[in-house]
Amino acid sequence: MEQKTKIHAEDGKQEITITREFDLPVELVFKAYTEPELLEQWMGTKVLKLENKNHGSYAFETKNAEGKVVFKANGVIHETIPDQKITRTFEMENSPFEVQIEFLEFEKLTNDTSKLTIHTIYRSIPLRDQMLQLPFAKGINWAHNRLQDVASKLK
Amino acid sequence: MNLRRDVFQAIADPTRRAILLLVATQSMTAGAIASNFDTARPTVSKHLQILTECELLEQKQDGREIYYHLNPKKMKKVAEFIEPFRKMWDDRFNRLESVMKKYKTK
C-alpha cells in the first residue's frame, strides 16, 4: 500500500518536504490548522495563542499528567491565505534547535480530497538531521519505558 | 555487510538506547554521558565502544576531550531512523483526518 504521508529529505540539504493526501476537502484541512480547539485535538498540545493573520503569532504548550510542561513551541505567521497557504516560523523552546521556517501549501485535488505540502527549512544541515532523528531517539526511549512498565507488572 | 544485525544488537540494550537519546541533540564526552547513569564508568565505556563500532556514534577530538555524537550518515542509511519521524507525522495527520471527519458530520 502506498504511504499517505511521505518525507522527502535529500542528503546534505538543510530542508525537508512532508506531503500528505487527505480524504477531506481542502477547506477542512485548512480549518484543522486554524481553529485552536481542532488543532489541539490532532496535535495533542494546548494552544495558548493562535492569531491567523499576516504577522500574527502562535504558542503551543503540552503538559504531562503531573502538570509539568514537556513541550513548548512558538512562532510567527508570516503570511496566511485561506485554504491555500500558511508561511510561518516554528521554534521549540528550551531545546538546542533553532527557529525553522515552514511553508504550508494546501491544494484541492477533488471536492473531497486534498493535499498538504510542508516545506521546512532549518538553520543548518546538522540541525535538520538532528530534527529528523528526534522521534527515533524519543521512540526508543518510550519503547524502553513501555518495556519497563510491562516488565514491572510481571514481577 | 551486517549493518542491520549490528544496529539491532546495539539498540537492543536499554543503556545504549538511552545513550543514543542523550547524544541525539548534542555531542557529549564519555564522562558527561556516564554521569547520567548509575552504571560503572567502564560499563558505559563498553557501551560507547559498541555503538562506535557499529558506527551509530562518531568520535570527535576537541583538545584533550573526545566528544561522541550520532553519525547522521549511518543513521540515514538505516531506514528505521527516519521512519519514526514519518510515522509521527502520519499519526498526526491520521488524527487530523478523523477529527475533521467528525467535525464535518456535526
Short mmCIF file of N, CA, C and O in Angstrom, two decimals, chain A residues 20-149:
data_model
loop_
_atom_site.label_atom_id
_atom_site.label_comp_id
_atom_site.label_asym_id
_atom_site.label_seq_id
_atom_site.Cartn_x
_atom_site.Cartn_y
_atom_site.Cartn_z
N ARG A 20 1.20 15.00 2.28
CA ARG A 20 0.12 14.14 2.76
C ARG A 20 -1.15 14.40 1.95
O ARG A 20 -1.52 15.56 1.73
N GLU A 21 -1.78 13.32 1.54
CA GLU A 21 -3.08 13.46 0.88
C GLU A 21 -4.18 13.11 1.87
O GLU A 21 -4.05 12.15 2.62
N PHE A 22 -5.22 13.94 1.89
CA PHE A 22 -6.32 13.76 2.84
C PHE A 22 -7.62 13.42 2.13
O PHE A 22 -7.89 13.92 1.04
N ASP A 23 -8.42 12.57 2.80
CA ASP A 23 -9.79 12.33 2.32
C ASP A 23 -10.69 13.41 2.90
O ASP A 23 -11.66 13.12 3.60
N LEU A 24 -10.32 14.64 2.67
CA LEU A 24 -11.05 15.78 3.20
C LEU A 24 -10.99 16.92 2.19
O LEU A 24 -9.97 17.07 1.51
N PRO A 25 -12.04 17.73 2.13
CA PRO A 25 -11.95 18.92 1.29
C PRO A 25 -10.86 19.85 1.83
O PRO A 25 -10.62 19.87 3.04
N VAL A 26 -10.23 20.60 0.97
CA VAL A 26 -9.11 21.45 1.37
C VAL A 26 -9.51 22.44 2.49
O VAL A 26 -8.72 22.72 3.39
N GLU A 27 -10.77 22.90 2.45
CA GLU A 27 -11.24 23.86 3.47
C GLU A 27 -11.14 23.28 4.88
O GLU A 27 -10.82 23.99 5.84
N LEU A 28 -11.44 21.97 4.98
CA LEU A 28 -11.41 21.34 6.31
C LEU A 28 -9.99 21.14 6.81
O LEU A 28 -9.72 21.23 8.01
N VAL A 29 -9.06 20.85 5.90
CA VAL A 29 -7.66 20.69 6.32
C VAL A 29 -7.13 22.04 6.80
O VAL A 29 -6.46 22.13 7.83
N PHE A 30 -7.47 23.09 6.08
CA PHE A 30 -7.04 24.43 6.48
C PHE A 30 -7.63 24.80 7.84
O PHE A 30 -6.94 25.34 8.70
N LYS A 31 -8.89 24.44 8.03
CA LYS A 31 -9.58 24.72 9.29
C LYS A 31 -8.89 24.01 10.47
O LYS A 31 -8.78 24.55 11.57
N ALA A 32 -8.42 22.78 10.20
CA ALA A 32 -7.74 21.99 11.24
C ALA A 32 -6.47 22.70 11.72
O ALA A 32 -6.01 22.48 12.84
N TYR A 33 -5.93 23.56 10.86
CA TYR A 33 -4.71 24.30 11.21
C TYR A 33 -5.00 25.66 11.83
O TYR A 33 -4.11 26.28 12.39
N THR A 34 -6.25 26.12 11.70
CA THR A 34 -6.51 27.48 12.14
C THR A 34 -7.52 27.61 13.29
O THR A 34 -7.60 28.65 13.91
N GLU A 35 -8.28 26.54 13.58
CA GLU A 35 -9.20 26.57 14.71
C GLU A 35 -8.49 25.96 15.92
O GLU A 35 -8.21 24.75 15.91
N PRO A 36 -8.22 26.75 16.95
CA PRO A 36 -7.45 26.23 18.10
C PRO A 36 -7.98 24.92 18.67
O PRO A 36 -7.21 24.00 18.91
N GLU A 37 -9.31 24.83 18.86
CA GLU A 37 -9.85 23.61 19.51
C GLU A 37 -9.71 22.37 18.63
O GLU A 37 -9.59 21.26 19.13
N LEU A 38 -9.67 22.58 17.31
CA LEU A 38 -9.46 21.45 16.40
C LEU A 38 -7.98 21.07 16.36
O LEU A 38 -7.61 19.91 16.43
N LEU A 39 -7.14 22.10 16.28
CA LEU A 39 -5.70 21.87 16.25
C LEU A 39 -5.23 21.13 17.51
O LEU A 39 -4.41 20.22 17.46
N GLU A 40 -5.81 21.53 18.65
CA GLU A 40 -5.46 20.88 19.92
C GLU A 40 -5.74 19.38 19.87
O GLU A 40 -4.98 18.59 20.39
N GLN A 41 -6.85 19.03 19.22
CA GLN A 41 -7.25 17.62 19.19
C GLN A 41 -6.29 16.75 18.40
O GLN A 41 -5.94 15.66 18.83
N TRP A 42 -5.85 17.24 17.25
CA TRP A 42 -4.99 16.36 16.45
C TRP A 42 -3.51 16.52 16.75
O TRP A 42 -2.74 15.58 16.58
N MET A 43 -3.09 17.71 17.22
CA MET A 43 -1.68 17.90 17.54
C MET A 43 -1.37 17.39 18.96
O MET A 43 -0.22 17.15 19.29
N GLY A 44 -2.42 17.25 19.78
CA GLY A 44 -2.21 16.78 21.14
C GLY A 44 -1.46 17.77 22.01
O GLY A 44 -0.71 17.40 22.90
N THR A 45 -1.64 19.05 21.71
CA THR A 45 -0.99 20.08 22.51
C THR A 45 -2.00 21.17 22.82
O THR A 45 -3.04 21.27 22.15
N LYS A 46 -1.74 21.97 23.84
CA LYS A 46 -2.64 23.05 24.16
C LYS A 46 -2.24 24.28 23.35
O LYS A 46 -1.05 24.58 23.21
N VAL A 47 -3.23 24.96 22.78
CA VAL A 47 -2.94 26.16 22.02
C VAL A 47 -3.12 27.36 22.94
O VAL A 47 -4.22 27.64 23.42
N LEU A 48 -2.03 28.04 23.24
CA LEU A 48 -2.11 29.19 24.14
C LEU A 48 -2.53 30.44 23.37
O LEU A 48 -3.19 31.32 23.90
N LYS A 49 -2.13 30.45 22.11
CA LYS A 49 -2.37 31.64 21.28
C LYS A 49 -2.29 31.23 19.82
O LYS A 49 -1.43 30.43 19.46
N LEU A 50 -3.20 31.75 18.99
CA LEU A 50 -3.14 31.46 17.56
C LEU A 50 -3.81 32.59 16.79
O LEU A 50 -5.04 32.67 16.71
N GLU A 51 -3.00 33.49 16.28
CA GLU A 51 -3.52 34.63 15.52
C GLU A 51 -3.35 34.35 14.03
O GLU A 51 -2.24 34.45 13.51
N ASN A 52 -4.45 33.97 13.39
CA ASN A 52 -4.39 33.62 11.97
C ASN A 52 -4.46 34.86 11.10
O ASN A 52 -5.48 35.15 10.50
N LYS A 53 -3.37 35.59 11.08
CA LYS A 53 -3.33 36.77 10.21
C LYS A 53 -1.87 37.04 9.88
O LYS A 53 -0.97 36.53 10.57
N ASN A 54 -1.63 37.81 8.84
CA ASN A 54 -0.25 38.14 8.48
C ASN A 54 0.42 38.82 9.67
O ASN A 54 -0.14 39.73 10.28
N HIS A 55 1.59 38.32 10.05
CA HIS A 55 2.37 38.83 11.17
C HIS A 55 1.72 38.54 12.52
O HIS A 55 2.05 39.18 13.52
N GLY A 56 0.81 37.59 12.56
CA GLY A 56 0.23 37.14 13.83
C GLY A 56 1.18 36.14 14.47
O GLY A 56 2.14 35.68 13.83
N SER A 57 0.94 35.80 15.72
CA SER A 57 1.83 34.83 16.37
C SER A 57 1.05 33.69 17.00
O SER A 57 -0.18 33.77 17.13
N TYR A 58 1.77 32.64 17.37
CA TYR A 58 1.11 31.49 17.99
C TYR A 58 2.02 30.88 19.04
O TYR A 58 3.24 31.08 19.02
N ALA A 59 1.41 30.13 19.96
CA ALA A 59 2.18 29.46 21.01
C ALA A 59 1.46 28.19 21.43
O ALA A 59 0.24 28.19 21.62
N PHE A 60 2.22 27.10 21.53
CA PHE A 60 1.68 25.80 21.95
C PHE A 60 2.39 25.36 23.23
O PHE A 60 3.55 25.70 23.46
N GLU A 61 1.68 24.56 24.02
CA GLU A 61 2.28 24.04 25.25
C GLU A 61 1.66 22.69 25.57
O GLU A 61 0.46 22.51 25.46
N THR A 62 2.49 21.72 25.95
CA THR A 62 1.99 20.41 26.35
C THR A 62 2.49 20.09 27.75
O THR A 62 3.67 20.27 28.04
N LYS A 63 1.56 19.67 28.62
CA LYS A 63 1.94 19.27 29.97
C LYS A 63 1.74 17.77 30.11
O LYS A 63 0.87 17.20 29.48
N ASN A 64 2.55 17.15 30.96
CA ASN A 64 2.34 15.71 31.22
C ASN A 64 1.30 15.55 32.33
O ASN A 64 0.73 16.53 32.82
N ALA A 65 1.02 14.31 32.70
CA ALA A 65 -0.03 14.01 33.68
C ALA A 65 0.22 14.71 35.02
O ALA A 65 -0.72 15.05 35.74
N GLU A 66 1.51 14.96 35.33
CA GLU A 66 1.84 15.61 36.60
C GLU A 66 1.77 17.13 36.51
O GLU A 66 2.06 17.83 37.47
N GLY A 67 1.42 17.63 35.32
CA GLY A 67 1.29 19.07 35.15
C GLY A 67 2.59 19.77 34.78
O GLY A 67 2.67 20.99 34.74
N LYS A 68 3.63 18.99 34.52
CA LYS A 68 4.92 19.56 34.15
C LYS A 68 4.93 19.84 32.63
O LYS A 68 4.49 19.02 31.84
N VAL A 69 5.42 21.02 32.25
CA VAL A 69 5.48 21.36 30.83
C VAL A 69 6.57 20.54 30.14
O VAL A 69 7.73 20.58 30.53
N VAL A 70 6.18 19.74 29.15
CA VAL A 70 7.14 18.88 28.46
C VAL A 70 7.44 19.36 27.03
O VAL A 70 8.40 18.92 26.42
N PHE A 71 6.61 20.26 26.54
CA PHE A 71 6.82 20.76 25.18
C PHE A 71 6.26 22.17 25.10
O PHE A 71 5.16 22.44 25.58
N LYS A 72 7.06 23.07 24.53
CA LYS A 72 6.63 24.44 24.40
C LYS A 72 7.19 24.94 23.06
O LYS A 72 8.38 24.76 22.79
N ALA A 73 6.34 25.49 22.25
CA ALA A 73 6.81 25.97 20.95
C ALA A 73 6.07 27.26 20.60
O ALA A 73 4.96 27.51 21.08
N ASN A 74 6.70 28.07 19.76
CA ASN A 74 6.03 29.30 19.33
C ASN A 74 6.55 29.72 17.97
O ASN A 74 7.55 29.18 17.48
N GLY A 75 5.87 30.64 17.38
CA GLY A 75 6.31 31.14 16.07
C GLY A 75 5.46 32.30 15.61
O GLY A 75 4.52 32.74 16.30
N VAL A 76 5.81 32.79 14.44
CA VAL A 76 5.10 33.92 13.85
C VAL A 76 4.53 33.49 12.51
O VAL A 76 5.20 32.80 11.74
N ILE A 77 3.29 33.85 12.28
CA ILE A 77 2.67 33.56 10.98
C ILE A 77 3.00 34.72 10.06
O ILE A 77 2.52 35.83 10.23
N HIS A 78 3.88 34.44 9.11
CA HIS A 78 4.32 35.50 8.22
C HIS A 78 3.21 35.87 7.25
O HIS A 78 2.91 37.03 7.04
N GLU A 79 2.61 34.82 6.67
CA GLU A 79 1.56 35.07 5.68
C GLU A 79 0.53 33.96 5.75
O GLU A 79 0.88 32.79 5.91
N THR A 80 -0.72 34.30 5.64
CA THR A 80 -1.76 33.27 5.56
C THR A 80 -2.79 33.63 4.50
O THR A 80 -3.26 34.77 4.43
N ILE A 81 -3.05 32.67 3.62
CA ILE A 81 -4.06 32.84 2.57
C ILE A 81 -5.06 31.69 2.77
O ILE A 81 -4.67 30.52 2.62
N PRO A 82 -6.32 32.00 3.14
CA PRO A 82 -7.29 30.94 3.45
C PRO A 82 -7.35 29.85 2.38
O PRO A 82 -7.38 30.14 1.18
N ASP A 83 -7.32 28.60 2.84
CA ASP A 83 -7.43 27.40 2.00
C ASP A 83 -6.29 27.24 1.00
O ASP A 83 -6.37 26.41 0.09
N GLN A 84 -5.23 28.03 1.14
CA GLN A 84 -4.12 27.93 0.19
C GLN A 84 -2.76 27.81 0.84
O GLN A 84 -1.99 26.91 0.53
N LYS A 85 -2.49 28.71 1.78
CA LYS A 85 -1.10 28.83 2.20
C LYS A 85 -0.94 29.39 3.61
O LYS A 85 -1.67 30.29 4.01
N ILE A 86 0.05 28.82 4.36
CA ILE A 86 0.49 29.42 5.62
C ILE A 86 2.01 29.41 5.58
O ILE A 86 2.62 28.37 5.34
N THR A 87 2.61 30.56 5.77
CA THR A 87 4.07 30.63 5.89
C THR A 87 4.34 31.07 7.32
O THR A 87 3.84 32.10 7.76
N ARG A 88 5.09 30.25 8.06
CA ARG A 88 5.30 30.57 9.46
C ARG A 88 6.67 30.11 9.95
O ARG A 88 7.32 29.28 9.32
N THR A 89 7.09 30.66 11.07
CA THR A 89 8.30 30.18 11.74
C THR A 89 7.84 29.24 12.85
O THR A 89 6.68 29.30 13.29
N PHE A 90 8.75 28.38 13.29
CA PHE A 90 8.45 27.45 14.37
C PHE A 90 9.71 27.30 15.21
O PHE A 90 10.80 27.07 14.68
N GLU A 91 9.56 27.43 16.51
CA GLU A 91 10.71 27.23 17.39
C GLU A 91 10.30 26.47 18.63
O GLU A 91 9.34 26.82 19.30
N MET A 92 11.03 25.37 18.89
CA MET A 92 10.81 24.60 20.10
C MET A 92 11.59 25.29 21.21
O MET A 92 12.80 25.48 21.09
N GLU A 93 10.90 25.64 22.29
CA GLU A 93 11.59 26.34 23.38
C GLU A 93 12.39 25.36 24.23
O GLU A 93 12.07 24.18 24.29
N ASN A 94 13.40 25.86 24.91
CA ASN A 94 14.28 25.06 25.77
C ASN A 94 14.84 23.84 25.04
O ASN A 94 14.87 22.74 25.57
N SER A 95 15.23 24.03 23.80
CA SER A 95 15.83 22.94 23.04
C SER A 95 17.02 23.50 22.27
O SER A 95 17.13 24.71 22.09
N PRO A 96 17.92 22.62 21.82
CA PRO A 96 19.07 23.13 21.05
C PRO A 96 18.69 23.51 19.62
O PRO A 96 19.52 24.01 18.88
N PHE A 97 17.43 23.27 19.24
CA PHE A 97 17.02 23.55 17.87
C PHE A 97 16.72 25.02 17.68
O PHE A 97 16.03 25.63 18.48
N GLU A 98 17.23 25.54 16.58
CA GLU A 98 16.96 26.95 16.28
C GLU A 98 15.66 27.04 15.50
O GLU A 98 15.09 26.04 15.09
N VAL A 99 15.24 28.28 15.29
CA VAL A 99 13.97 28.51 14.60
C VAL A 99 14.02 27.93 13.18
O VAL A 99 15.07 27.89 12.54
N GLN A 100 12.91 27.42 12.71
CA GLN A 100 12.81 26.90 11.35
C GLN A 100 11.67 27.63 10.63
O GLN A 100 10.77 28.16 11.27
N ILE A 101 11.76 27.67 9.31
CA ILE A 101 10.70 28.32 8.55
C ILE A 101 9.91 27.26 7.79
O ILE A 101 10.50 26.34 7.23
N GLU A 102 8.59 27.38 7.85
CA GLU A 102 7.71 26.37 7.26
C GLU A 102 6.78 26.99 6.22
O GLU A 102 6.12 27.99 6.51
N PHE A 103 6.74 26.37 5.06
CA PHE A 103 5.80 26.80 4.01
C PHE A 103 4.74 25.71 3.88
O PHE A 103 5.05 24.60 3.45
N LEU A 104 3.53 25.99 4.30
CA LEU A 104 2.45 25.02 4.21
C LEU A 104 1.57 25.37 3.03
O LEU A 104 1.02 26.47 2.97
N GLU A 105 1.46 24.43 2.09
CA GLU A 105 0.61 24.68 0.92
C GLU A 105 -0.54 23.69 0.88
O GLU A 105 -0.33 22.48 0.95
N PHE A 106 -1.75 24.23 0.83
CA PHE A 106 -2.97 23.44 0.83
C PHE A 106 -3.50 23.42 -0.61
O PHE A 106 -3.65 24.47 -1.22
N GLU A 107 -3.75 22.21 -1.10
CA GLU A 107 -4.12 22.06 -2.50
C GLU A 107 -5.39 21.24 -2.62
O GLU A 107 -5.51 20.18 -2.02
N LYS A 108 -6.32 21.71 -3.43
CA LYS A 108 -7.54 20.95 -3.69
C LYS A 108 -7.24 19.91 -4.76
O LYS A 108 -6.69 20.23 -5.81
N LEU A 109 -7.58 18.64 -4.49
CA LEU A 109 -7.41 17.61 -5.52
C LEU A 109 -8.75 17.36 -6.19
O LEU A 109 -8.88 17.47 -7.40
N THR A 110 -9.76 16.99 -5.36
CA THR A 110 -11.14 16.88 -5.85
C THR A 110 -12.00 17.61 -4.81
O THR A 110 -11.45 18.21 -3.87
N ASN A 111 -13.30 17.55 -4.93
CA ASN A 111 -14.16 18.21 -3.94
C ASN A 111 -14.00 17.60 -2.54
O ASN A 111 -14.24 18.26 -1.55
N ASP A 112 -13.59 16.33 -2.50
CA ASP A 112 -13.48 15.64 -1.21
C ASP A 112 -12.07 15.25 -0.82
O ASP A 112 -11.86 14.62 0.21
N THR A 113 -11.10 15.55 -1.65
CA THR A 113 -9.72 15.20 -1.32
C THR A 113 -8.81 16.40 -1.52
O THR A 113 -9.10 17.31 -2.30
N SER A 114 -7.70 16.36 -0.77
CA SER A 114 -6.77 17.48 -0.85
C SER A 114 -5.37 17.03 -0.50
O SER A 114 -5.16 15.91 -0.03
N LYS A 115 -4.43 17.92 -0.72
CA LYS A 115 -3.03 17.59 -0.47
C LYS A 115 -2.38 18.73 0.30
O LYS A 115 -2.59 19.90 -0.02
N LEU A 116 -1.59 18.34 1.30
CA LEU A 116 -0.84 19.32 2.08
C LEU A 116 0.65 19.08 1.84
O LEU A 116 1.12 17.94 1.92
N THR A 117 1.36 20.14 1.51
CA THR A 117 2.82 20.05 1.34
C THR A 117 3.47 20.99 2.34
O THR A 117 3.15 22.19 2.36
N ILE A 118 4.32 20.45 3.19
CA ILE A 118 5.03 21.30 4.16
C ILE A 118 6.52 21.29 3.80
O ILE A 118 7.18 20.26 3.85
N HIS A 119 7.00 22.44 3.42
CA HIS A 119 8.41 22.58 3.07
C HIS A 119 9.08 23.31 4.24
O HIS A 119 8.74 24.45 4.55
N THR A 120 9.99 22.62 4.92
CA THR A 120 10.62 23.19 6.12
C THR A 120 12.10 23.44 5.87
O THR A 120 12.80 22.56 5.35
N ILE A 121 12.57 24.62 6.26
CA ILE A 121 13.98 24.96 6.10
C ILE A 121 14.60 25.19 7.47
O ILE A 121 14.07 25.95 8.29
N TYR A 122 15.69 24.49 7.72
CA TYR A 122 16.38 24.57 9.01
C TYR A 122 17.60 25.48 8.88
O TYR A 122 18.07 25.78 7.79
N ARG A 123 18.15 25.86 10.06
CA ARG A 123 19.31 26.74 10.08
C ARG A 123 20.53 26.09 9.42
O ARG A 123 21.32 26.75 8.75
N SER A 124 20.71 24.77 9.65
CA SER A 124 21.89 24.09 9.11
C SER A 124 21.56 22.63 8.79
O SER A 124 20.54 22.12 9.23
N ILE A 125 22.46 21.98 8.07
CA ILE A 125 22.28 20.57 7.74
C ILE A 125 22.30 19.70 9.01
O ILE A 125 21.41 18.87 9.19
N PRO A 126 23.27 19.90 9.91
CA PRO A 126 23.26 19.06 11.14
C PRO A 126 21.98 19.23 11.96
O PRO A 126 21.45 18.27 12.50
N LEU A 127 21.46 20.46 12.02
CA LEU A 127 20.22 20.69 12.79
C LEU A 127 19.05 19.95 12.15
O LEU A 127 18.20 19.38 12.84
N ARG A 128 19.01 19.96 10.83
CA ARG A 128 17.94 19.22 10.15
C ARG A 128 18.05 17.73 10.45
O ARG A 128 17.06 17.07 10.78
N ASP A 129 19.28 17.20 10.36
CA ASP A 129 19.46 15.77 10.58
C ASP A 129 19.10 15.39 12.02
O ASP A 129 18.51 14.34 12.26
N GLN A 130 19.43 16.27 12.97
CA GLN A 130 19.07 16.00 14.37
C GLN A 130 17.56 15.99 14.55
O GLN A 130 17.01 15.17 15.27
N MET A 131 16.88 16.94 13.88
CA MET A 131 15.43 17.02 13.99
C MET A 131 14.78 15.76 13.44
O MET A 131 13.84 15.24 14.02
N LEU A 132 15.33 15.25 12.33
CA LEU A 132 14.80 14.02 11.73
C LEU A 132 14.98 12.83 12.67
O LEU A 132 14.18 11.90 12.66
N GLN A 133 16.05 12.86 13.46
CA GLN A 133 16.36 11.73 14.33
C GLN A 133 15.65 11.81 15.67
O GLN A 133 15.62 10.85 16.42
N LEU A 134 15.09 12.98 15.99
CA LEU A 134 14.50 13.18 17.31
C LEU A 134 13.40 12.16 17.64
O LEU A 134 13.43 11.57 18.72
N PRO A 135 12.45 11.92 16.74
CA PRO A 135 11.41 10.93 17.07
C PRO A 135 11.98 9.53 17.24
O PRO A 135 11.48 8.74 18.02
N PHE A 136 13.06 9.24 16.51
CA PHE A 136 13.72 7.94 16.69
C PHE A 136 14.24 7.84 18.12
O PHE A 136 13.99 6.87 18.82
N ALA A 137 14.94 8.88 18.54
CA ALA A 137 15.52 8.89 19.88
C ALA A 137 14.42 8.81 20.94
O ALA A 137 14.50 8.03 21.88
N LYS A 138 13.37 9.63 20.74
CA LYS A 138 12.25 9.61 21.69
C LYS A 138 11.57 8.26 21.67
O LYS A 138 11.20 7.72 22.69
N GLY A 139 11.40 7.74 20.44
CA GLY A 139 10.71 6.47 20.26
C GLY A 139 11.39 5.34 21.01
O GLY A 139 10.72 4.57 21.69
N ILE A 140 12.71 5.29 20.90
CA ILE A 140 13.39 4.19 21.59
C ILE A 140 13.27 4.38 23.09
O ILE A 140 13.17 3.43 23.83
N ASN A 141 13.22 5.63 23.53
CA ASN A 141 13.05 5.88 24.96
C ASN A 141 11.67 5.47 25.44
O ASN A 141 11.52 4.84 26.48
N TRP A 142 10.66 5.83 24.64
CA TRP A 142 9.29 5.45 25.01
C TRP A 142 9.13 3.93 25.00
O TRP A 142 8.53 3.36 25.90
N ALA A 143 9.71 3.31 23.96
CA ALA A 143 9.64 1.85 23.85
C ALA A 143 10.28 1.23 25.08
O ALA A 143 9.75 0.29 25.67
N HIS A 144 11.38 1.81 25.47
CA HIS A 144 12.10 1.34 26.66
C HIS A 144 11.23 1.49 27.91
O HIS A 144 11.10 0.58 28.71
N ASN A 145 10.61 2.66 28.05
CA ASN A 145 9.75 2.89 29.21
C ASN A 145 8.56 1.93 29.24
O ASN A 145 8.18 1.44 30.29
N ARG A 146 7.99 1.70 28.05
CA ARG A 146 6.86 0.78 27.97
C ARG A 146 7.30 -0.62 28.37
O ARG A 146 6.61 -1.30 29.11
N LEU A 147 8.48 -1.01 27.88
CA LEU A 147 9.03 -2.31 28.24
C LEU A 147 9.20 -2.42 29.75
O LEU A 147 8.89 -3.44 30.35
N GLN A 148 9.69 -1.34 30.34
CA GLN A 148 9.89 -1.34 31.79
C GLN A 148 8.57 -1.46 32.54
O GLN A 148 8.48 -2.17 33.53
N ASP A 149 7.55 -0.73 32.01
CA ASP A 149 6.22 -0.81 32.62
C ASP A 149 5.71 -2.25 32.61
O ASP A 149 5.24 -2.76 33.62
#
